[in-house]
């Protein structure tokens, strides 16, 4: 397989990546055949996966605009993935000029492309780090340079927590991040769940098995389990709801049924 010029030499282009699969679902071009093959296998069980990803991006944009409207102009986006149109810095800086954004991802392709996209933008940066090691994120140069932890921060954990197994202590990681942020900070997250998928669980489980096969298990949590991530936060209306129902721009009933396959919510500390 020929390595594209944009692919860092350090990555194994024969192994699928969830961030590059996500890029493929959204119609991006920064993915390899191995990623496309894995994504197509998952879509054999859940053909509406691109609709899920589109709904996820729609929530992200609405939540960022909401935060900016509430006066929160610092954004820490962990598990940010490969940049696509309407990324956090574009939405935030359009809504609040001077808003500061730090992206965090452990995928080298996502980091490399974020660096390229952000070149010349003094109010945005990217960190190569992992959600499971919060102190490395908080102690990074980029966070120290751009984010004032004494002022409210919008913490985005969008479509990332369902890739962290309970044994890797995701609740503890989210709590560490919460405790490091100033009062008035926000948590914005989305998380996949069997509860909203318009398919029998055993069929949807086929798509979940694809992620397990590529050694990136997709952990499907219940609404109650997802709500636990908001401990220490006051939920913003309308609470933890299917993605199209969180402060929609268009009527939720007009959305594709697959768009309801994950929960979304925003919480704020007192």
PDB file of C-alpha atoms in Angstrom:
ATOM      1  CA  UNK A   1       0.000   0.000   0.000  1.00  0.00           C
ATOM      2  CA  UNK A   2       1.438   3.370  -1.013  1.00  0.00           C
ATOM      3  CA  UNK A   3       1.750   5.891   1.811  1.00  0.00           C
ATOM      4  CA  UNK A   4       0.097   9.249   0.992  1.00  0.00           C
ATOM      5  CA  UNK A   5       2.240  12.344   1.451  1.00  0.00           C
ATOM      6  CA  UNK A   6      -0.020  13.537   4.293  1.00  0.00           C
ATOM      7  CA  UNK A   7       0.411  10.352   6.363  1.00  0.00           C
ATOM      8  CA  UNK A   8       3.032  10.618   9.143  1.00  0.00           C
ATOM      9  CA  UNK A   9       5.791   8.017   8.790  1.00  0.00           C
ATOM     10  CA  UNK A  10       5.176   6.825  12.342  1.00  0.00           C
ATOM     11  CA  UNK A  11       1.709   5.364  11.723  1.00  0.00           C
ATOM     12  CA  UNK A  12       0.866   1.846  10.589  1.00  0.00           C
ATOM     13  CA  UNK A  13      -1.387   2.308   7.567  1.00  0.00           C
ATOM     14  CA  UNK A  14      -2.396  -1.369   7.623  1.00  0.00           C
ATOM     15  CA  UNK A  15      -4.332  -1.000  10.917  1.00  0.00           C
ATOM     16  CA  UNK A  16      -7.760   0.703  11.007  1.00  0.00           C
ATOM     17  CA  UNK A  17      -8.186   3.853  13.094  1.00  0.00           C
ATOM     18  CA  UNK A  18     -11.488   4.965  14.638  1.00  0.00           C
ATOM     19  CA  UNK A  19     -10.709   8.630  13.891  1.00  0.00           C
ATOM     20  CA  UNK A  20     -10.035   7.860  10.222  1.00  0.00           C
ATOM     21  CA  UNK A  21     -13.198   5.715  10.063  1.00  0.00           C
ATOM     22  CA  UNK A  22     -15.093   8.694  11.481  1.00  0.00           C
ATOM     23  CA  UNK A  23     -13.530  10.867   8.775  1.00  0.00           C
ATOM     24  CA  UNK A  24     -14.756   8.378   6.160  1.00  0.00           C
ATOM     25  CA  UNK A  25     -18.318   8.372   7.552  1.00  0.00           C
ATOM     26  CA  UNK A  26     -18.340  12.175   7.240  1.00  0.00           C
ATOM     27  CA  UNK A  27     -17.141  12.054   3.637  1.00  0.00           C
ATOM     28  CA  UNK A  28     -13.562  13.108   4.396  1.00  0.00           C
ATOM     29  CA  UNK A  29     -10.472  12.170   2.401  1.00  0.00           C
ATOM     30  CA  UNK A  30      -7.950  11.454   5.156  1.00  0.00           C
ATOM     31  CA  UNK A  31      -8.491   7.727   5.521  1.00  0.00           C
ATOM     32  CA  UNK A  32      -6.986   4.563   4.060  1.00  0.00           C
ATOM     33  CA  UNK A  33      -8.571   1.569   2.383  1.00  0.00           C
ATOM     34  CA  UNK A  34      -8.174  -0.414   5.611  1.00  0.00           C
ATOM     35  CA  UNK A  35     -10.294   2.244   7.397  1.00  0.00           C
ATOM     36  CA  UNK A  36     -12.896   2.282   4.638  1.00  0.00           C
ATOM     37  CA  UNK A  37     -13.117  -1.506   4.663  1.00  0.00           C
ATOM     38  CA  UNK A  38     -13.724  -1.594   8.425  1.00  0.00           C
ATOM     39  CA  UNK A  39     -16.295   1.203   8.175  1.00  0.00           C
ATOM     40  CA  UNK A  40     -18.148  -0.570   5.360  1.00  0.00           C
ATOM     41  CA  UNK A  41     -18.234  -3.774   7.453  1.00  0.00           C
ATOM     42  CA  UNK A  42     -19.782  -1.847  10.339  1.00  0.00           C
ATOM     43  CA  UNK A  43     -22.300  -0.268   7.945  1.00  0.00           C
ATOM     44  CA  UNK A  44     -23.429  -3.726   6.821  1.00  0.00           C
ATOM     45  CA  UNK A  45     -25.024  -3.983  10.274  1.00  0.00           C
ATOM     46  CA  UNK A  46     -25.813  -0.269  10.798  1.00  0.00           C
ATOM     47  CA  UNK A  47     -26.180   1.431   7.407  1.00  0.00           C
ATOM     48  CA  UNK A  48     -27.095   4.703   9.110  1.00  0.00           C
ATOM     49  CA  UNK A  49     -23.688   5.232  10.744  1.00  0.00           C
ATOM     50  CA  UNK A  50     -22.934   8.340   8.620  1.00  0.00           C
ATOM     51  CA  UNK A  51     -26.207   9.839   9.881  1.00  0.00           C
ATOM     52  CA  UNK A  52     -25.078   9.179  13.456  1.00  0.00           C
ATOM     53  CA  UNK A  53     -21.819  11.026  12.830  1.00  0.00           C
ATOM     54  CA  UNK A  54     -23.590  13.943  11.154  1.00  0.00           C
ATOM     55  CA  UNK A  55     -25.929  14.294  14.147  1.00  0.00           C
ATOM     56  CA  UNK A  56     -22.916  14.180  16.429  1.00  0.00           C
ATOM     57  CA  UNK A  57     -21.262  17.043  14.547  1.00  0.00           C
ATOM     58  CA  UNK A  58     -24.505  18.992  14.610  1.00  0.00           C
ATOM     59  CA  UNK A  59     -24.691  18.724  18.403  1.00  0.00           C
ATOM     60  CA  UNK A  60     -21.048  19.799  18.723  1.00  0.00           C
ATOM     61  CA  UNK A  61     -21.673  22.989  16.762  1.00  0.00           C
ATOM     62  CA  UNK A  62     -24.852  23.838  18.695  1.00  0.00           C
ATOM     63  CA  UNK A  63     -23.146  23.207  22.037  1.00  0.00           C
ATOM     64  CA  UNK A  64     -20.143  25.372  21.142  1.00  0.00           C
ATOM     65  CA  UNK A  65     -22.406  28.237  20.082  1.00  0.00           C
ATOM     66  CA  UNK A  66     -24.363  27.826  23.323  1.00  0.00           C
ATOM     67  CA  UNK A  67     -21.191  28.005  25.427  1.00  0.00           C
ATOM     68  CA  UNK A  68     -19.980  31.093  23.604  1.00  0.00           C
ATOM     69  CA  UNK A  69     -23.377  32.706  24.112  1.00  0.00           C
ATOM     70  CA  UNK A  70     -23.067  31.996  27.836  1.00  0.00           C
ATOM     71  CA  UNK A  71     -19.713  33.755  27.946  1.00  0.00           C
ATOM     72  CA  UNK A  72     -17.482  30.657  27.989  1.00  0.00           C
ATOM     73  CA  UNK A  73     -14.758  31.307  25.429  1.00  0.00           C
ATOM     74  CA  UNK A  74     -12.161  28.646  26.279  1.00  0.00           C
ATOM     75  CA  UNK A  75     -12.586  25.177  24.765  1.00  0.00           C
ATOM     76  CA  UNK A  76     -10.744  21.945  25.514  1.00  0.00           C
ATOM     77  CA  UNK A  77     -11.764  19.325  22.946  1.00  0.00           C
ATOM     78  CA  UNK A  78     -10.471  15.871  23.909  1.00  0.00           C
ATOM     79  CA  UNK A  79     -10.716  13.145  21.290  1.00  0.00           C
ATOM     80  CA  UNK A  80     -11.121  15.819  18.643  1.00  0.00           C
ATOM     81  CA  UNK A  81     -10.318  13.622  15.636  1.00  0.00           C
ATOM     82  CA  UNK A  82      -9.415  14.707  12.114  1.00  0.00           C
ATOM     83  CA  UNK A  83     -10.445  18.310  11.348  1.00  0.00           C
ATOM     84  CA  UNK A  84     -13.545  18.721   9.225  1.00  0.00           C
ATOM     85  CA  UNK A  85     -15.621  21.733   8.184  1.00  0.00           C
ATOM     86  CA  UNK A  86     -17.276  23.404  11.180  1.00  0.00           C
ATOM     87  CA  UNK A  87     -14.681  22.356  13.749  1.00  0.00           C
ATOM     88  CA  UNK A  88     -14.731  23.818  17.249  1.00  0.00           C
ATOM     89  CA  UNK A  89     -12.295  26.673  16.600  1.00  0.00           C
ATOM     90  CA  UNK A  90     -14.236  27.802  13.513  1.00  0.00           C
ATOM     91  CA  UNK A  91     -17.577  27.833  15.325  1.00  0.00           C
ATOM     92  CA  UNK A  92     -16.217  29.280  18.571  1.00  0.00           C
ATOM     93  CA  UNK A  93     -14.154  32.030  16.963  1.00  0.00           C
ATOM     94  CA  UNK A  94     -17.030  33.017  14.682  1.00  0.00           C
ATOM     95  CA  UNK A  95     -19.331  33.297  17.704  1.00  0.00           C
ATOM     96  CA  UNK A  96     -16.750  34.893  19.996  1.00  0.00           C
ATOM     97  CA  UNK A  97     -13.690  36.394  18.275  1.00  0.00           C
ATOM     98  CA  UNK A  98     -10.609  35.639  20.351  1.00  0.00           C
ATOM     99  CA  UNK A  99     -12.031  32.377  21.722  1.00  0.00           C
ATOM    100  CA  UNK A 100      -9.252  29.935  22.548  1.00  0.00           C
ATOM    101  CA  UNK A 101      -9.295  26.257  21.616  1.00  0.00           C
ATOM    102  CA  UNK A 102      -7.015  23.347  22.438  1.00  0.00           C
ATOM    103  CA  UNK A 103      -7.610  20.070  20.621  1.00  0.00           C
ATOM    104  CA  UNK A 104      -6.383  16.785  22.091  1.00  0.00           C
ATOM    105  CA  UNK A 105      -6.045  13.462  20.269  1.00  0.00           C
ATOM    106  CA  UNK A 106      -3.748  10.440  20.341  1.00  0.00           C
ATOM    107  CA  UNK A 107      -4.100   9.608  16.632  1.00  0.00           C
ATOM    108  CA  UNK A 108      -1.011  10.919  14.768  1.00  0.00           C
ATOM    109  CA  UNK A 109      -3.036  11.645  11.606  1.00  0.00           C
ATOM    110  CA  UNK A 110      -5.544  13.717  13.598  1.00  0.00           C
ATOM    111  CA  UNK A 111      -2.727  15.622  15.305  1.00  0.00           C
ATOM    112  CA  UNK A 112      -0.808  16.251  12.065  1.00  0.00           C
ATOM    113  CA  UNK A 113      -3.881  17.547  10.249  1.00  0.00           C
ATOM    114  CA  UNK A 114      -4.917  19.706  13.170  1.00  0.00           C
ATOM    115  CA  UNK A 115      -1.458  21.295  13.154  1.00  0.00           C
ATOM    116  CA  UNK A 116      -1.794  22.026   9.440  1.00  0.00           C
ATOM    117  CA  UNK A 117      -5.315  23.464   9.768  1.00  0.00           C
ATOM    118  CA  UNK A 118      -4.359  25.635  12.753  1.00  0.00           C
ATOM    119  CA  UNK A 119      -1.174  27.067  11.276  1.00  0.00           C
ATOM    120  CA  UNK A 120      -1.217  30.830  11.813  1.00  0.00           C
ATOM    121  CA  UNK A 121      -4.110  30.693  14.308  1.00  0.00           C
ATOM    122  CA  UNK A 122      -2.582  31.998  17.534  1.00  0.00           C
ATOM    123  CA  UNK A 123      -5.704  31.178  19.552  1.00  0.00           C
ATOM    124  CA  UNK A 124      -5.809  27.446  18.800  1.00  0.00           C
ATOM    125  CA  UNK A 125      -3.436  24.500  19.195  1.00  0.00           C
ATOM    126  CA  UNK A 126      -3.357  20.707  19.320  1.00  0.00           C
ATOM    127  CA  UNK A 127      -1.864  18.319  21.885  1.00  0.00           C
ATOM    128  CA  UNK A 128      -0.885  14.700  21.255  1.00  0.00           C
ATOM    129  CA  UNK A 129      -2.288  13.096  24.406  1.00  0.00           C
ATOM    130  CA  UNK A 130      -4.873  10.635  25.703  1.00  0.00           C
ATOM    131  CA  UNK A 131      -8.076  11.156  27.703  1.00  0.00           C
ATOM    132  CA  UNK A 132      -6.987   8.331  30.007  1.00  0.00           C
ATOM    133  CA  UNK A 133      -4.077  10.483  31.222  1.00  0.00           C
ATOM    134  CA  UNK A 134      -5.720  13.764  32.258  1.00  0.00           C
ATOM    135  CA  UNK A 135      -2.659  15.154  34.019  1.00  0.00           C
ATOM    136  CA  UNK A 136      -0.636  14.955  30.804  1.00  0.00           C
ATOM    137  CA  UNK A 137      -3.304  17.024  29.064  1.00  0.00           C
ATOM    138  CA  UNK A 138      -3.624  19.571  31.853  1.00  0.00           C
ATOM    139  CA  UNK A 139       0.138  19.867  32.194  1.00  0.00           C
ATOM    140  CA  UNK A 140       0.820  20.309  28.490  1.00  0.00           C
ATOM    141  CA  UNK A 141       2.458  23.462  27.165  1.00  0.00           C
ATOM    142  CA  UNK A 142      -0.490  24.173  24.866  1.00  0.00           C
ATOM    143  CA  UNK A 143      -3.063  24.091  27.667  1.00  0.00           C
ATOM    144  CA  UNK A 144      -0.823  26.184  29.903  1.00  0.00           C
ATOM    145  CA  UNK A 145      -0.277  28.707  27.112  1.00  0.00           C
ATOM    146  CA  UNK A 146      -3.837  29.076  25.837  1.00  0.00           C
ATOM    147  CA  UNK A 147      -6.225  28.016  28.614  1.00  0.00           C
ATOM    148  CA  UNK A 148      -6.619  29.946  31.879  1.00  0.00           C
ATOM    149  CA  UNK A 149      -7.821  27.268  34.290  1.00  0.00           C
ATOM    150  CA  UNK A 150      -8.951  29.969  36.715  1.00  0.00           C
ATOM    151  CA  UNK A 151     -11.659  30.943  34.235  1.00  0.00           C
ATOM    152  CA  UNK A 152     -14.539  28.752  32.941  1.00  0.00           C
ATOM    153  CA  UNK A 153     -13.668  26.199  30.283  1.00  0.00           C
ATOM    154  CA  UNK A 154     -15.936  24.207  27.970  1.00  0.00           C
ATOM    155  CA  UNK A 155     -14.708  20.598  28.091  1.00  0.00           C
ATOM    156  CA  UNK A 156     -15.787  18.614  25.029  1.00  0.00           C
ATOM    157  CA  UNK A 157     -15.849  14.819  25.217  1.00  0.00           C
ATOM    158  CA  UNK A 158     -17.741  14.205  21.997  1.00  0.00           C
ATOM    159  CA  UNK A 159     -17.932  10.591  20.758  1.00  0.00           C
ATOM    160  CA  UNK A 160     -14.845   9.576  22.746  1.00  0.00           C
ATOM    161  CA  UNK A 161     -15.951   8.085  26.077  1.00  0.00           C
ATOM    162  CA  UNK A 162     -17.529   5.088  24.379  1.00  0.00           C
ATOM    163  CA  UNK A 163     -14.013   4.038  23.362  1.00  0.00           C
ATOM    164  CA  UNK A 164     -12.838   3.901  26.989  1.00  0.00           C
ATOM    165  CA  UNK A 165     -13.546   0.661  28.839  1.00  0.00           C
ATOM    166  CA  UNK A 166     -14.650   0.750  32.480  1.00  0.00           C
ATOM    167  CA  UNK A 167     -11.368  -0.945  33.433  1.00  0.00           C
ATOM    168  CA  UNK A 168      -9.578   2.169  32.154  1.00  0.00           C
ATOM    169  CA  UNK A 169     -11.498   4.291  34.683  1.00  0.00           C
ATOM    170  CA  UNK A 170     -13.250   6.810  32.425  1.00  0.00           C
ATOM    171  CA  UNK A 171     -15.358   8.177  35.296  1.00  0.00           C
ATOM    172  CA  UNK A 172     -12.215   8.960  37.286  1.00  0.00           C
ATOM    173  CA  UNK A 173     -10.630  10.674  34.271  1.00  0.00           C
ATOM    174  CA  UNK A 174     -13.686  12.879  33.727  1.00  0.00           C
ATOM    175  CA  UNK A 175     -13.768  13.720  37.446  1.00  0.00           C
ATOM    176  CA  UNK A 176     -10.084  14.729  37.395  1.00  0.00           C
ATOM    177  CA  UNK A 177     -10.734  17.061  34.498  1.00  0.00           C
ATOM    178  CA  UNK A 178     -13.810  18.505  36.224  1.00  0.00           C
ATOM    179  CA  UNK A 179     -11.877  19.176  39.430  1.00  0.00           C
ATOM    180  CA  UNK A 180      -9.142  21.032  37.519  1.00  0.00           C
ATOM    181  CA  UNK A 181     -11.589  23.481  35.907  1.00  0.00           C
ATOM    182  CA  UNK A 182     -12.949  26.717  37.350  1.00  0.00           C
ATOM    183  CA  UNK A 183     -16.550  27.114  38.585  1.00  0.00           C
ATOM    184  CA  UNK A 184     -18.874  27.864  35.689  1.00  0.00           C
ATOM    185  CA  UNK A 185     -17.102  25.400  33.410  1.00  0.00           C
ATOM    186  CA  UNK A 186     -19.101  23.134  31.129  1.00  0.00           C
ATOM    187  CA  UNK A 187     -19.000  19.473  30.135  1.00  0.00           C
ATOM    188  CA  UNK A 188     -20.338  18.665  26.672  1.00  0.00           C
ATOM    189  CA  UNK A 189     -20.509  15.035  25.629  1.00  0.00           C
ATOM    190  CA  UNK A 190     -22.080  12.513  23.329  1.00  0.00           C
ATOM    191  CA  UNK A 191     -22.057   8.771  23.904  1.00  0.00           C
ATOM    192  CA  UNK A 192     -23.387   5.828  21.901  1.00  0.00           C
ATOM    193  CA  UNK A 193     -26.108   3.650  23.421  1.00  0.00           C
ATOM    194  CA  UNK A 194     -28.189   0.692  22.301  1.00  0.00           C
ATOM    195  CA  UNK A 195     -31.247   2.490  23.692  1.00  0.00           C
ATOM    196  CA  UNK A 196     -31.734   4.782  20.696  1.00  0.00           C
ATOM    197  CA  UNK A 197     -30.625   2.606  17.786  1.00  0.00           C
ATOM    198  CA  UNK A 198     -33.508   1.755  15.406  1.00  0.00           C
ATOM    199  CA  UNK A 199     -32.367  -1.871  15.177  1.00  0.00           C
ATOM    200  CA  UNK A 200     -32.554  -4.972  17.362  1.00  0.00           C
ATOM    201  CA  UNK A 201     -29.560  -4.953  19.760  1.00  0.00           C
ATOM    202  CA  UNK A 202     -28.171  -8.173  18.294  1.00  0.00           C
ATOM    203  CA  UNK A 203     -27.952  -6.592  14.828  1.00  0.00           C
ATOM    204  CA  UNK A 204     -26.441  -3.359  16.117  1.00  0.00           C
ATOM    205  CA  UNK A 205     -24.058  -5.584  18.051  1.00  0.00           C
ATOM    206  CA  UNK A 206     -22.587  -6.679  14.734  1.00  0.00           C
ATOM    207  CA  UNK A 207     -21.274  -3.153  14.173  1.00  0.00           C
ATOM    208  CA  UNK A 208     -19.949  -3.077  17.734  1.00  0.00           C
ATOM    209  CA  UNK A 209     -18.110  -6.335  17.022  1.00  0.00           C
ATOM    210  CA  UNK A 210     -16.302  -4.703  14.087  1.00  0.00           C
ATOM    211  CA  UNK A 211     -14.753  -2.188  16.468  1.00  0.00           C
ATOM    212  CA  UNK A 212     -13.836  -4.994  18.831  1.00  0.00           C
ATOM    213  CA  UNK A 213     -12.151  -6.833  15.959  1.00  0.00           C
ATOM    214  CA  UNK A 214      -9.940  -3.819  15.197  1.00  0.00           C
ATOM    215  CA  UNK A 215      -8.947  -3.574  18.871  1.00  0.00           C
ATOM    216  CA  UNK A 216     -10.936  -0.400  19.513  1.00  0.00           C
ATOM    217  CA  UNK A 217     -13.908  -1.754  21.486  1.00  0.00           C
ATOM    218  CA  UNK A 218     -17.056   0.372  21.367  1.00  0.00           C
ATOM    219  CA  UNK A 219     -18.585   0.428  24.857  1.00  0.00           C
ATOM    220  CA  UNK A 220     -22.345   0.872  24.651  1.00  0.00           C
ATOM    221  CA  UNK A 221     -23.570   2.392  27.919  1.00  0.00           C
ATOM    222  CA  UNK A 222     -27.113   2.975  29.166  1.00  0.00           C
ATOM    223  CA  UNK A 223     -28.534   6.440  29.717  1.00  0.00           C
ATOM    224  CA  UNK A 224     -28.036   6.069  33.473  1.00  0.00           C
ATOM    225  CA  UNK A 225     -24.405   5.037  32.991  1.00  0.00           C
ATOM    226  CA  UNK A 226     -23.793   8.010  30.694  1.00  0.00           C
ATOM    227  CA  UNK A 227     -25.459  10.359  33.197  1.00  0.00           C
ATOM    228  CA  UNK A 228     -22.819   9.381  35.779  1.00  0.00           C
ATOM    229  CA  UNK A 229     -20.224  11.342  33.792  1.00  0.00           C
ATOM    230  CA  UNK A 230     -22.112  14.497  34.785  1.00  0.00           C
ATOM    231  CA  UNK A 231     -21.598  14.045  38.528  1.00  0.00           C
ATOM    232  CA  UNK A 232     -20.674  17.439  39.945  1.00  0.00           C
ATOM    233  CA  UNK A 233     -22.420  19.283  37.107  1.00  0.00           C
ATOM    234  CA  UNK A 234     -25.868  20.856  36.899  1.00  0.00           C
ATOM    235  CA  UNK A 235     -27.524  19.741  33.681  1.00  0.00           C
ATOM    236  CA  UNK A 236     -28.453  22.408  31.154  1.00  0.00           C
ATOM    237  CA  UNK A 237     -31.940  22.091  29.659  1.00  0.00           C
ATOM    238  CA  UNK A 238     -33.136  19.832  28.087  1.00  0.00           C
ATOM    239  CA  UNK A 239     -30.829  17.465  29.996  1.00  0.00           C
ATOM    240  CA  UNK A 240     -29.345  14.237  28.665  1.00  0.00           C
ATOM    241  CA  UNK A 241     -31.321  13.455  25.513  1.00  0.00           C
ATOM    242  CA  UNK A 242     -30.897  11.846  22.079  1.00  0.00           C
ATOM    243  CA  UNK A 243     -28.617  14.074  19.972  1.00  0.00           C
ATOM    244  CA  UNK A 244     -31.274  15.642  17.687  1.00  0.00           C
ATOM    245  CA  UNK A 245     -33.300  16.724  20.752  1.00  0.00           C
ATOM    246  CA  UNK A 246     -30.579  18.878  22.310  1.00  0.00           C
ATOM    247  CA  UNK A 247     -31.581  22.477  21.455  1.00  0.00           C
ATOM    248  CA  UNK A 248     -32.287  21.600  17.817  1.00  0.00           C
ATOM    249  CA  UNK A 249     -32.091  24.002  14.900  1.00  0.00           C
ATOM    250  CA  UNK A 250     -34.671  21.941  13.001  1.00  0.00           C
ATOM    251  CA  UNK A 251     -37.577  19.735  14.058  1.00  0.00           C
ATOM    252  CA  UNK A 252     -36.221  16.487  15.588  1.00  0.00           C
ATOM    253  CA  UNK A 253     -39.003  14.490  13.951  1.00  0.00           C
ATOM    254  CA  UNK A 254     -37.466  15.382  10.583  1.00  0.00           C
ATOM    255  CA  UNK A 255     -34.180  13.679  11.511  1.00  0.00           C
ATOM    256  CA  UNK A 256     -33.096  10.273  10.274  1.00  0.00           C
ATOM    257  CA  UNK A 257     -33.923   7.558  12.890  1.00  0.00           C
ATOM    258  CA  UNK A 258     -30.226   6.677  13.169  1.00  0.00           C
ATOM    259  CA  UNK A 259     -29.469  10.184  14.449  1.00  0.00           C
ATOM    260  CA  UNK A 260     -31.014   9.110  17.771  1.00  0.00           C
ATOM    261  CA  UNK A 261     -28.372   6.412  18.354  1.00  0.00           C
ATOM    262  CA  UNK A 262     -26.444   8.390  20.980  1.00  0.00           C
ATOM    263  CA  UNK A 263     -27.179  10.625  23.953  1.00  0.00           C
ATOM    264  CA  UNK A 264     -25.994  14.210  24.216  1.00  0.00           C
ATOM    265  CA  UNK A 265     -25.883  16.634  27.094  1.00  0.00           C
ATOM    266  CA  UNK A 266     -24.273  19.724  28.586  1.00  0.00           C
ATOM    267  CA  UNK A 267     -23.618  20.305  32.271  1.00  0.00           C
ATOM    268  CA  UNK A 268     -22.240  23.306  34.124  1.00  0.00           C
ATOM    269  CA  UNK A 269     -20.499  23.545  37.489  1.00  0.00           C
ATOM    270  CA  UNK A 270     -21.764  25.991  40.071  1.00  0.00           C
TER     271      UNK A 270
END
